PDB file of C-alpha atoms in Angstrom:
ATOM      1  CA  UNK A 708      -8.079 -16.767 -23.627  1.00 51.00           C
ATOM      2  CA  UNK A 709      -9.159 -14.038 -21.216  1.00 53.00           C
ATOM      3  CA  UNK A 710     -12.911 -13.262 -21.419  1.00 58.00           C
ATOM      4  CA  UNK A 711     -13.848  -9.947 -23.045  1.00 61.00           C
ATOM      5  CA  UNK A 712     -15.704  -8.693 -19.965  1.00 64.00           C
ATOM      6  CA  UNK A 713     -12.599  -9.284 -17.835  1.00 58.00           C
ATOM      7  CA  UNK A 714     -10.433  -7.271 -20.222  1.00 63.00           C
ATOM      8  CA  UNK A 715     -13.001  -4.462 -20.256  1.00 70.00           C
ATOM      9  CA  UNK A 716     -13.074  -4.268 -16.481  1.00 68.00           C
ATOM     10  CA  UNK A 717      -9.273  -4.229 -16.252  1.00 70.00           C
ATOM     11  CA  UNK A 718      -9.174  -1.542 -18.938  1.00 70.00           C
ATOM     12  CA  UNK A 719     -11.638   0.614 -17.007  1.00 70.00           C
ATOM     13  CA  UNK A 720      -9.498   0.387 -13.883  1.00 70.00           C
ATOM     14  CA  UNK A 721      -6.375   1.163 -15.942  1.00 70.00           C
ATOM     15  CA  UNK A 722      -7.908   4.291 -17.490  1.00 67.00           C
ATOM     16  CA  UNK A 723      -9.277   5.573 -14.182  1.00 67.00           C
ATOM     17  CA  UNK A 724      -6.115   5.033 -12.159  1.00 66.00           C
ATOM     18  CA  UNK A 725      -3.675   6.094 -14.877  1.00 69.00           C
ATOM     19  CA  UNK A 726      -5.422   9.459 -15.096  1.00 69.00           C
ATOM     20  CA  UNK A 727      -4.876   9.986 -11.379  1.00 74.00           C
ATOM     21  CA  UNK A 728      -1.263   8.790 -11.611  1.00 70.00           C
ATOM     22  CA  UNK A 729      -0.488  11.135 -14.496  1.00 68.00           C
ATOM     23  CA  UNK A 730      -2.164  14.195 -12.993  1.00 65.00           C
ATOM     24  CA  UNK A 731      -1.598  13.854  -9.252  1.00 65.00           C
ATOM     25  CA  UNK A 732       0.377  10.900  -7.910  1.00 68.00           C
ATOM     26  CA  UNK A 733       3.415  10.190 -10.069  1.00 61.00           C
ATOM     27  CA  UNK A 734       5.744  12.983  -8.957  1.00 67.00           C
ATOM     28  CA  UNK A 735       4.855  12.442  -5.314  1.00 74.00           C
ATOM     29  CA  UNK A 736       5.555   8.724  -5.545  1.00 71.00           C
ATOM     30  CA  UNK A 737       8.987   9.256  -7.082  1.00 71.00           C
ATOM     31  CA  UNK A 738       9.927  11.866  -4.472  1.00 70.00           C
ATOM     32  CA  UNK A 739       8.626   9.790  -1.564  1.00 73.00           C
ATOM     33  CA  UNK A 740      10.509   6.592  -2.420  1.00 74.00           C
ATOM     34  CA  UNK A 741      14.164   6.991  -3.156  1.00 62.00           C
ATOM     35  CA  UNK A 742      16.302   4.392  -4.860  1.00 54.00           C
ATOM     36  CA  UNK A 743      18.788   2.097  -3.183  1.00 52.00           C
ATOM     37  CA  UNK A 744      21.748   4.450  -3.637  1.00 52.00           C
ATOM     38  CA  UNK A 745      23.913   6.049  -6.319  1.00 51.00           C
ATOM     39  CA  UNK A 746      25.376   4.251  -9.288  1.00 53.00           C
ATOM     40  CA  UNK A 747      28.108   5.342 -11.710  1.00 55.00           C
ATOM     41  CA  UNK A 748      26.808   6.901 -14.934  1.00 56.00           C
ATOM     42  CA  UNK A 749      29.711   8.436 -16.887  1.00 67.00           C
ATOM     43  CA  UNK A 750      32.954  10.411 -16.831  1.00 78.00           C
ATOM     44  CA  UNK A 751      32.772  13.864 -18.395  1.00 82.00           C
ATOM     45  CA  UNK A 752      34.913  16.981 -18.680  1.00 85.00           C
ATOM     46  CA  UNK A 753      34.994  19.259 -15.679  1.00 84.00           C
ATOM     47  CA  UNK A 754      33.010  22.504 -15.973  1.00 85.00           C
ATOM     48  CA  UNK A 755      32.845  25.551 -13.709  1.00 83.00           C
ATOM     49  CA  UNK A 756      30.676  24.872 -10.685  1.00 80.00           C
ATOM     50  CA  UNK A 757      31.327  21.115 -10.512  1.00 82.00           C
ATOM     51  CA  UNK A 758      32.279  19.660  -7.138  1.00 83.00           C
ATOM     52  CA  UNK A 759      36.034  19.127  -7.140  1.00 82.00           C
ATOM     53  CA  UNK A 760      35.513  16.094  -4.902  1.00 83.00           C
ATOM     54  CA  UNK A 761      34.028  14.344  -7.958  1.00 83.00           C
ATOM     55  CA  UNK A 762      37.222  14.644 -10.015  1.00 87.00           C
ATOM     56  CA  UNK A 763      38.461  11.324 -11.392  1.00 86.00           C
ATOM     57  CA  UNK A 764      42.210  11.777 -10.930  1.00 87.00           C
ATOM     58  CA  UNK A 765      43.175   8.747 -13.012  1.00 86.00           C
ATOM     59  CA  UNK A 766      41.278   9.971 -16.073  1.00 81.00           C
ATOM     60  CA  UNK A 767      42.436  13.527 -15.440  1.00 85.00           C
ATOM     61  CA  UNK A 768      46.090  12.451 -15.411  1.00 87.00           C
ATOM     62  CA  UNK A 769      45.631  10.400 -18.579  1.00 81.00           C
ATOM     63  CA  UNK A 770      43.772  13.115 -20.509  1.00 78.00           C
ATOM     64  CA  UNK A 771      45.753  16.103 -19.270  1.00 86.00           C
ATOM     65  CA  UNK A 772      42.634  18.040 -18.227  1.00 87.00           C
ATOM     66  CA  UNK A 773      40.149  17.611 -15.350  1.00 88.00           C
ATOM     67  CA  UNK A 774      37.334  15.053 -15.629  1.00 84.00           C
ATOM     68  CA  UNK A 775      34.677  14.173 -13.083  1.00 85.00           C
ATOM     69  CA  UNK A 776      32.671  11.068 -12.268  1.00 81.00           C
ATOM     70  CA  UNK A 777      28.950  11.487 -12.662  1.00 73.00           C
ATOM     71  CA  UNK A 778      26.518   9.413 -10.596  1.00 61.00           C
ATOM     72  CA  UNK A 779      22.765   8.967 -10.830  1.00 51.00           C
ATOM     73  CA  UNK A 780      20.298   7.585  -8.331  1.00 53.00           C
ATOM     74  CA  UNK A 781      19.719   3.875  -8.641  1.00 55.00           C
ATOM     75  CA  UNK A 782      15.977   4.240  -8.972  1.00 56.00           C
ATOM     76  CA  UNK A 783      14.802   0.664  -9.184  1.00 74.00           C
ATOM     77  CA  UNK A 784      12.716  -0.528  -6.235  1.00 86.00           C
ATOM     78  CA  UNK A 785      10.574  -3.521  -5.384  1.00 91.00           C
ATOM     79  CA  UNK A 786       7.016  -2.682  -4.354  1.00 93.00           C
ATOM     80  CA  UNK A 787       4.947  -5.428  -2.737  1.00 95.00           C
ATOM     81  CA  UNK A 788       1.196  -5.095  -2.325  1.00 96.00           C
ATOM     82  CA  UNK A 789      -0.062  -7.210   0.587  1.00 97.00           C
ATOM     83  CA  UNK A 790      -3.851  -7.147   0.368  1.00 96.00           C
ATOM     84  CA  UNK A 791      -6.505  -8.362   2.814  1.00 94.00           C
ATOM     85  CA  UNK A 792      -9.330 -10.143   0.943  1.00 93.00           C
ATOM     86  CA  UNK A 793     -11.291 -11.318   3.996  1.00 91.00           C
ATOM     87  CA  UNK A 794     -15.076 -11.007   4.158  1.00 86.00           C
ATOM     88  CA  UNK A 795     -14.991  -7.840   6.262  1.00 84.00           C
ATOM     89  CA  UNK A 796     -13.964  -6.021   3.076  1.00 82.00           C
ATOM     90  CA  UNK A 797     -17.439  -6.702   1.642  1.00 78.00           C
ATOM     91  CA  UNK A 798     -18.855  -3.732   3.505  1.00 76.00           C
ATOM     92  CA  UNK A 799     -19.452  -0.115   2.613  1.00 72.00           C
ATOM     93  CA  UNK A 800     -22.123   2.420   3.526  1.00 73.00           C
ATOM     94  CA  UNK A 801     -21.221   5.114   0.974  1.00 78.00           C
ATOM     95  CA  UNK A 802     -20.399   4.460  -2.699  1.00 78.00           C
ATOM     96  CA  UNK A 803     -17.949   1.565  -2.548  1.00 84.00           C
ATOM     97  CA  UNK A 804     -17.081  -1.439  -0.444  1.00 88.00           C
ATOM     98  CA  UNK A 805     -13.785  -1.412   1.415  1.00 90.00           C
ATOM     99  CA  UNK A 806     -12.562  -4.205  -0.851  1.00 89.00           C
ATOM    100  CA  UNK A 807     -13.310  -2.155  -3.970  1.00 87.00           C
ATOM    101  CA  UNK A 808     -11.358   0.772  -2.531  1.00 88.00           C
ATOM    102  CA  UNK A 809      -8.433  -1.561  -1.906  1.00 91.00           C
ATOM    103  CA  UNK A 810      -8.405  -2.746  -5.538  1.00 89.00           C
ATOM    104  CA  UNK A 811      -8.421   0.788  -6.976  1.00 88.00           C
ATOM    105  CA  UNK A 812      -5.773   1.958  -4.517  1.00 90.00           C
ATOM    106  CA  UNK A 813      -3.488  -0.965  -5.335  1.00 91.00           C
ATOM    107  CA  UNK A 814      -3.981  -0.378  -9.057  1.00 89.00           C
ATOM    108  CA  UNK A 815      -2.916   3.226  -8.613  1.00 88.00           C
ATOM    109  CA  UNK A 816       0.179   2.245  -6.634  1.00 90.00           C
ATOM    110  CA  UNK A 817       1.073  -0.437  -9.198  1.00 89.00           C
ATOM    111  CA  UNK A 818       0.903   1.981 -12.129  1.00 87.00           C
ATOM    112  CA  UNK A 819       2.920   4.555 -10.169  1.00 87.00           C
ATOM    113  CA  UNK A 820       5.577   1.901  -9.568  1.00 87.00           C
ATOM    114  CA  UNK A 821       5.964   0.747 -13.177  1.00 84.00           C
ATOM    115  CA  UNK A 822       6.019   4.347 -14.364  1.00 82.00           C
ATOM    116  CA  UNK A 823       9.196   4.662 -12.297  1.00 82.00           C
ATOM    117  CA  UNK A 824      10.584   1.350 -13.583  1.00 85.00           C
ATOM    118  CA  UNK A 825      10.026  -0.402 -10.241  1.00 89.00           C
ATOM    119  CA  UNK A 826       9.047  -4.030  -9.768  1.00 92.00           C
ATOM    120  CA  UNK A 827       5.608  -4.890  -8.421  1.00 93.00           C
ATOM    121  CA  UNK A 828       4.484  -8.030  -6.592  1.00 95.00           C
ATOM    122  CA  UNK A 829       1.255  -9.135  -4.933  1.00 96.00           C
ATOM    123  CA  UNK A 830       0.207 -11.156  -1.903  1.00 96.00           C
ATOM    124  CA  UNK A 831      -3.513 -11.715  -1.330  1.00 95.00           C
ATOM    125  CA  UNK A 832      -4.396 -13.172   2.048  1.00 96.00           C
ATOM    126  CA  UNK A 833      -7.354 -14.085   4.228  1.00 94.00           C
ATOM    127  CA  UNK A 834      -6.801 -16.482   7.117  1.00 93.00           C
ATOM    128  CA  UNK A 835      -4.240 -18.074   4.780  1.00 94.00           C
ATOM    129  CA  UNK A 836      -2.020 -17.026   1.869  1.00 95.00           C
ATOM    130  CA  UNK A 837      -4.247 -17.329  -1.215  1.00 94.00           C
ATOM    131  CA  UNK A 838      -2.223 -15.666  -4.005  1.00 94.00           C
ATOM    132  CA  UNK A 839       1.436 -14.847  -4.452  1.00 95.00           C
ATOM    133  CA  UNK A 840       2.748 -13.132  -7.581  1.00 94.00           C
ATOM    134  CA  UNK A 841       6.519 -12.485  -7.427  1.00 94.00           C
ATOM    135  CA  UNK A 842       7.692  -8.935  -8.195  1.00 93.00           C
ATOM    136  CA  UNK A 843       8.343  -8.122 -11.845  1.00 92.00           C
ATOM    137  CA  UNK A 844       8.425  -5.110 -14.130  1.00 90.00           C
ATOM    138  CA  UNK A 845       6.266  -4.089 -17.048  1.00 88.00           C
ATOM    139  CA  UNK A 846       2.740  -3.095 -17.959  1.00 86.00           C
ATOM    140  CA  UNK A 847       1.592  -6.616 -18.811  1.00 89.00           C
ATOM    141  CA  UNK A 848       2.688  -7.820 -15.395  1.00 92.00           C
ATOM    142  CA  UNK A 849       0.828  -5.000 -13.643  1.00 89.00           C
ATOM    143  CA  UNK A 850      -2.308  -5.734 -15.647  1.00 88.00           C
ATOM    144  CA  UNK A 851      -2.053  -9.330 -14.442  1.00 90.00           C
ATOM    145  CA  UNK A 852      -1.817  -8.075 -10.848  1.00 92.00           C
ATOM    146  CA  UNK A 853      -4.905  -5.893 -11.333  1.00 88.00           C
ATOM    147  CA  UNK A 854      -6.817  -8.718 -13.005  1.00 89.00           C
ATOM    148  CA  UNK A 855      -6.042 -10.960 -10.041  1.00 91.00           C
ATOM    149  CA  UNK A 856      -7.240  -8.310  -7.588  1.00 89.00           C
ATOM    150  CA  UNK A 857     -10.446  -7.636  -9.516  1.00 85.00           C
ATOM    151  CA  UNK A 858     -11.630 -11.188 -10.010  1.00 86.00           C
ATOM    152  CA  UNK A 859     -10.126 -13.039  -7.083  1.00 88.00           C
ATOM    153  CA  UNK A 860     -12.549 -15.278  -5.166  1.00 89.00           C
ATOM    154  CA  UNK A 861     -11.257 -16.060  -1.655  1.00 90.00           C
ATOM    155  CA  UNK A 862     -11.402 -19.582  -0.262  1.00 92.00           C
ATOM    156  CA  UNK A 863     -11.586 -18.377   3.333  1.00 91.00           C
ATOM    157  CA  UNK A 864     -13.483 -15.617   5.145  1.00 89.00           C
ATOM    158  CA  UNK A 865     -11.200 -14.838   8.064  1.00 90.00           C
ATOM    159  CA  UNK A 866      -8.148 -12.584   8.513  1.00 92.00           C
ATOM    160  CA  UNK A 867      -4.639 -13.474   9.658  1.00 94.00           C
ATOM    161  CA  UNK A 868      -2.328 -10.498   9.194  1.00 95.00           C
ATOM    162  CA  UNK A 869       0.423 -12.228  11.149  1.00 95.00           C
ATOM    163  CA  UNK A 870       0.410 -15.128   8.684  1.00 94.00           C
ATOM    164  CA  UNK A 871       0.673 -12.703   5.749  1.00 95.00           C
ATOM    165  CA  UNK A 872       3.607 -10.828   7.280  1.00 96.00           C
ATOM    166  CA  UNK A 873       5.473 -14.033   8.135  1.00 94.00           C
ATOM    167  CA  UNK A 874       5.063 -15.193   4.522  1.00 95.00           C
ATOM    168  CA  UNK A 875       6.249 -11.785   3.282  1.00 95.00           C
ATOM    169  CA  UNK A 876       9.366 -12.011   5.447  1.00 92.00           C
ATOM    170  CA  UNK A 877      10.151 -15.446   3.989  1.00 92.00           C
ATOM    171  CA  UNK A 878       9.726 -14.645   0.290  1.00 91.00           C
ATOM    172  CA  UNK A 879      11.259 -11.136   0.203  1.00 90.00           C
ATOM    173  CA  UNK A 880      14.937 -11.299   1.084  1.00 85.00           C
ATOM    174  CA  UNK A 881      15.871  -7.785  -0.073  1.00 87.00           C
ATOM    175  CA  UNK A 882      14.510  -4.584   1.405  1.00 89.00           C
ATOM    176  CA  UNK A 883      11.326  -3.543  -0.392  1.00 91.00           C
ATOM    177  CA  UNK A 884       8.533  -1.008  -0.153  1.00 93.00           C
ATOM    178  CA  UNK A 885       5.547  -2.893   1.280  1.00 96.00           C
ATOM    179  CA  UNK A 886       1.971  -1.609   1.318  1.00 96.00           C
ATOM    180  CA  UNK A 887      -0.131  -3.644   3.761  1.00 97.00           C
ATOM    181  CA  UNK A 888      -3.747  -2.920   2.803  1.00 96.00           C
ATOM    182  CA  UNK A 889      -6.415  -4.014   5.296  1.00 94.00           C
ATOM    183  CA  UNK A 890      -9.137  -2.879   7.697  1.00 91.00           C
ATOM    184  CA  UNK A 891      -6.945  -4.472  10.407  1.00 92.00           C
ATOM    185  CA  UNK A 892      -9.766  -6.412  12.032  1.00 86.00           C
ATOM    186  CA  UNK A 893      -7.290  -9.006  13.175  1.00 85.00           C
ATOM    187  CA  UNK A 894      -5.328  -9.914  16.288  1.00 85.00           C
ATOM    188  CA  UNK A 895      -1.877 -11.122  17.294  1.00 88.00           C
ATOM    189  CA  UNK A 896       0.162  -9.619  14.455  1.00 94.00           C
ATOM    190  CA  UNK A 897       2.321  -7.262  16.520  1.00 94.00           C
ATOM    191  CA  UNK A 898       5.548  -9.311  16.441  1.00 94.00           C
ATOM    192  CA  UNK A 899       5.594 -10.113  12.671  1.00 95.00           C
ATOM    193  CA  UNK A 900       4.720  -6.461  11.964  1.00 96.00           C
ATOM    194  CA  UNK A 901       7.765  -5.312  13.928  1.00 96.00           C
ATOM    195  CA  UNK A 902       9.975  -7.828  12.104  1.00 95.00           C
ATOM    196  CA  UNK A 903       8.644  -6.713   8.696  1.00 96.00           C
ATOM    197  CA  UNK A 904       9.187  -3.066   9.625  1.00 95.00           C
ATOM    198  CA  UNK A 905      12.859  -3.716  10.392  1.00 94.00           C
ATOM    199  CA  UNK A 906      13.425  -5.577   7.118  1.00 93.00           C
ATOM    200  CA  UNK A 907      11.347  -3.418   4.781  1.00 94.00           C
ATOM    201  CA  UNK A 908       9.868   0.027   4.288  1.00 93.00           C
ATOM    202  CA  UNK A 909       6.459  -1.010   5.602  1.00 96.00           C
ATOM    203  CA  UNK A 910       3.418   1.230   5.133  1.00 95.00           C
ATOM    204  CA  UNK A 911       0.001   0.250   6.429  1.00 96.00           C
ATOM    205  CA  UNK A 912      -3.077   1.370   4.508  1.00 95.00           C
ATOM    206  CA  UNK A 913      -6.086   1.315   6.844  1.00 94.00           C
ATOM    207  CA  UNK A 914      -9.417   1.240   5.017  1.00 93.00           C
ATOM    208  CA  UNK A 915     -12.418   2.169   7.134  1.00 89.00           C
ATOM    209  CA  UNK A 916     -16.099   2.987   6.747  1.00 87.00           C
ATOM    210  CA  UNK A 917     -17.932   5.633   8.832  1.00 82.00           C
ATOM    211  CA  UNK A 918     -20.612   3.150   9.926  1.00 80.00           C
ATOM    212  CA  UNK A 919     -17.970   1.018  11.625  1.00 80.00           C
ATOM    213  CA  UNK A 920     -17.261   3.818  14.101  1.00 78.00           C
ATOM    214  CA  UNK A 921     -20.665   5.448  14.594  1.00 75.00           C
ATOM    215  CA  UNK A 922     -23.896   3.474  14.459  1.00 76.00           C
ATOM    216  CA  UNK A 923     -27.066   5.181  13.120  1.00 73.00           C
ATOM    217  CA  UNK A 924     -29.945   5.598  15.571  1.00 78.00           C
ATOM    218  CA  UNK A 925     -32.466   3.404  13.803  1.00 76.00           C
ATOM    219  CA  UNK A 926     -33.698   1.190  16.620  1.00 79.00           C
ATOM    220  CA  UNK A 927     -33.063  -2.543  16.776  1.00 80.00           C
ATOM    221  CA  UNK A 928     -30.563  -3.833  14.205  1.00 77.00           C
ATOM    222  CA  UNK A 929     -28.946  -7.207  13.675  1.00 76.00           C
ATOM    223  CA  UNK A 930     -25.181  -7.034  13.340  1.00 74.00           C
ATOM    224  CA  UNK A 931     -23.355  -9.902  11.667  1.00 71.00           C
ATOM    225  CA  UNK A 932     -19.640 -10.632  11.728  1.00 74.00           C
ATOM    226  CA  UNK A 933     -18.867 -11.208   8.053  1.00 74.00           C
ATOM    227  CA  UNK A 934     -15.904 -13.438   8.876  1.00 78.00           C
ATOM    228  CA  UNK A 935     -17.423 -15.699  11.554  1.00 79.00           C
ATOM    229  CA  UNK A 936     -21.134 -15.438  10.771  1.00 77.00           C
ATOM    230  CA  UNK A 937     -21.949 -14.594  14.409  1.00 82.00           C
ATOM    231  CA  UNK A 938     -24.891 -12.211  14.904  1.00 83.00           C
ATOM    232  CA  UNK A 939     -26.101  -9.991  17.744  1.00 81.00           C
ATOM    233  CA  UNK A 940     -29.204  -7.850  18.210  1.00 82.00           C
ATOM    234  CA  UNK A 941     -28.238  -4.268  19.008  1.00 80.00           C
ATOM    235  CA  UNK A 942     -30.529  -1.440  20.136  1.00 80.00           C
ATOM    236  CA  UNK A 943     -29.142   1.764  18.650  1.00 81.00           C
ATOM    237  CA  UNK A 944     -31.618   3.809  20.734  1.00 83.00           C
ATOM    238  CA  UNK A 945     -29.674   2.777  23.835  1.00 84.00           C
ATOM    239  CA  UNK A 946     -27.285   5.697  24.204  1.00 84.00           C
ATOM    240  CA  UNK A 947     -25.115   3.934  26.768  1.00 86.00           C
ATOM    241  CA  UNK A 948     -24.642   0.898  24.523  1.00 83.00           C
ATOM    242  CA  UNK A 949     -23.871   3.098  21.510  1.00 82.00           C
ATOM    243  CA  UNK A 950     -21.370   5.101  23.557  1.00 86.00           C
ATOM    244  CA  UNK A 951     -19.644   1.916  24.768  1.00 85.00           C
ATOM    245  CA  UNK A 952     -19.407   0.690  21.169  1.00 81.00           C
ATOM    246  CA  UNK A 953     -17.921   4.021  20.000  1.00 84.00           C
ATOM    247  CA  UNK A 954     -15.371   4.099  22.828  1.00 88.00           C
ATOM    248  CA  UNK A 955     -14.329   0.513  22.121  1.00 86.00           C
ATOM    249  CA  UNK A 956     -13.719   1.386  18.466  1.00 85.00           C
ATOM    250  CA  UNK A 957     -11.676   4.432  19.531  1.00 88.00           C
ATOM    251  CA  UNK A 958      -9.684   2.263  21.944  1.00 91.00           C
ATOM    252  CA  UNK A 959      -8.900  -0.265  19.190  1.00 89.00           C
ATOM    253  CA  UNK A 960      -7.769   2.511  16.861  1.00 90.00           C
ATOM    254  CA  UNK A 961      -5.610   4.103  19.574  1.00 92.00           C
ATOM    255  CA  UNK A 962      -3.904   0.771  20.330  1.00 92.00           C
ATOM    256  CA  UNK A 963      -3.256   0.221  16.629  1.00 92.00           C
ATOM    257  CA  UNK A 964      -1.737   3.693  16.240  1.00 93.00           C
ATOM    258  CA  UNK A 965       0.483   3.115  19.285  1.00 95.00           C
ATOM    259  CA  UNK A 966       1.730  -0.128  17.746  1.00 95.00           C
ATOM    260  CA  UNK A 967       2.559   1.585  14.445  1.00 95.00           C
ATOM    261  CA  UNK A 968       4.339   4.435  16.218  1.00 95.00           C
ATOM    262  CA  UNK A 969       6.456   2.074  18.335  1.00 95.00           C
ATOM    263  CA  UNK A 970       7.345   0.008  15.240  1.00 95.00           C
ATOM    264  CA  UNK A 971       8.131   3.128  13.153  1.00 93.00           C
ATOM    265  CA  UNK A 972       5.473   2.242  10.569  1.00 95.00           C
ATOM    266  CA  UNK A 973       3.709   4.928   8.530  1.00 93.00           C
ATOM    267  CA  UNK A 974      -0.059   4.632   8.121  1.00 95.00           C
ATOM    268  CA  UNK A 975      -2.312   5.930   5.360  1.00 94.00           C
ATOM    269  CA  UNK A 976      -5.864   6.090   6.690  1.00 94.00           C
ATOM    270  CA  UNK A 977      -8.507   5.892   3.979  1.00 92.00           C
ATOM    271  CA  UNK A 978     -12.267   6.115   4.375  1.00 90.00           C
ATOM    272  CA  UNK A 979     -14.917   4.966   1.927  1.00 89.00           C
ATOM    273  CA  UNK A 980     -16.465   8.395   2.530  1.00 87.00           C
ATOM    274  CA  UNK A 981     -13.527  10.553   1.422  1.00 85.00           C
ATOM    275  CA  UNK A 982     -11.636   8.348  -1.055  1.00 84.00           C
ATOM    276  CA  UNK A 983      -7.933   7.630  -1.396  1.00 86.00           C
ATOM    277  CA  UNK A 984      -6.401  10.372  -3.571  1.00 86.00           C
ATOM    278  CA  UNK A 985      -6.014  13.121  -0.949  1.00 88.00           C
ATOM    279  CA  UNK A 986      -4.651  10.800   1.782  1.00 89.00           C
ATOM    280  CA  UNK A 987      -2.100   9.396  -0.697  1.00 88.00           C
ATOM    281  CA  UNK A 988      -0.971  12.853  -1.825  1.00 86.00           C
ATOM    282  CA  UNK A 989      -0.652  13.965   1.800  1.00 88.00           C
ATOM    283  CA  UNK A 990       1.401  10.865   2.602  1.00 89.00           C
ATOM    284  CA  UNK A 991       3.762  11.395  -0.356  1.00 87.00           C
ATOM    285  CA  UNK A 992       4.250  15.058   0.600  1.00 85.00           C
ATOM    286  CA  UNK A 993       5.059  14.053   4.174  1.00 86.00           C
ATOM    287  CA  UNK A 994       7.557  11.471   2.948  1.00 83.00           C
ATOM    288  CA  UNK A 995       9.180  13.980   0.586  1.00 79.00           C
ATOM    289  CA  UNK A 996       9.670  16.513   3.391  1.00 78.00           C
ATOM    290  CA  UNK A 997      11.179  13.830   5.600  1.00 73.00           C
ATOM    291  CA  UNK A 998      13.574  12.792   2.831  1.00 59.00           C
TER     292      UNK A 998
END
């Protein structure tokens, strides 16, 4: 039996994200991600305006009047959510932690997928693979995915994006739409990212917080690495030190963007300050125009 408080929390997430899906996201999702091709639907009588290249000559000869083949898009896709649950997600200086943003975002994407009859799967990772739920259809399956995201307790604190991508490439043999959700505070994942990009439609979702880029001028502060536990004393009144920190963050971001560009990977950048709805809508619109 699932505890009542768990069901209530899942229900709250469902209501909140479904409202956004119904009002804003759904059409953009369907337009942004096309199916795998065209599949035969039916043969029907030819009418004025039909493309003569669609005429089924065998049926036409048999019936004595023109008939055409009708095709529809094969809509069904596989959507895999690959979610970073490392300790660096337990940070947020606005309303929500980065990890909380990731859960709501993934819930929204999952409901958008099942609304379009797509399959949804989940990989939760830290420095190791901690959860794998194979892709399936249906509301009950998506609610299981959301429940796992909401109440998951990681065994490890660190991050290994390369490990997650290598596992993804092993378990997904067919091309899928992959959302890699992380703050990307990890190293040495360039090669598996390039491999995943060639095999799948890979989209990175970068979740950031304003305080990670610009430190407040509040004097001496102790900074702790949530994943390693290491601490340093930092004087935010030291303009030179603050400027070096800001430039280093900008350099890291620039290197990450260069990697994504060279690997032909789209990125959705989301901040705890501005939320995820507008960046998602903008991304879907961009994808639709490209299609």
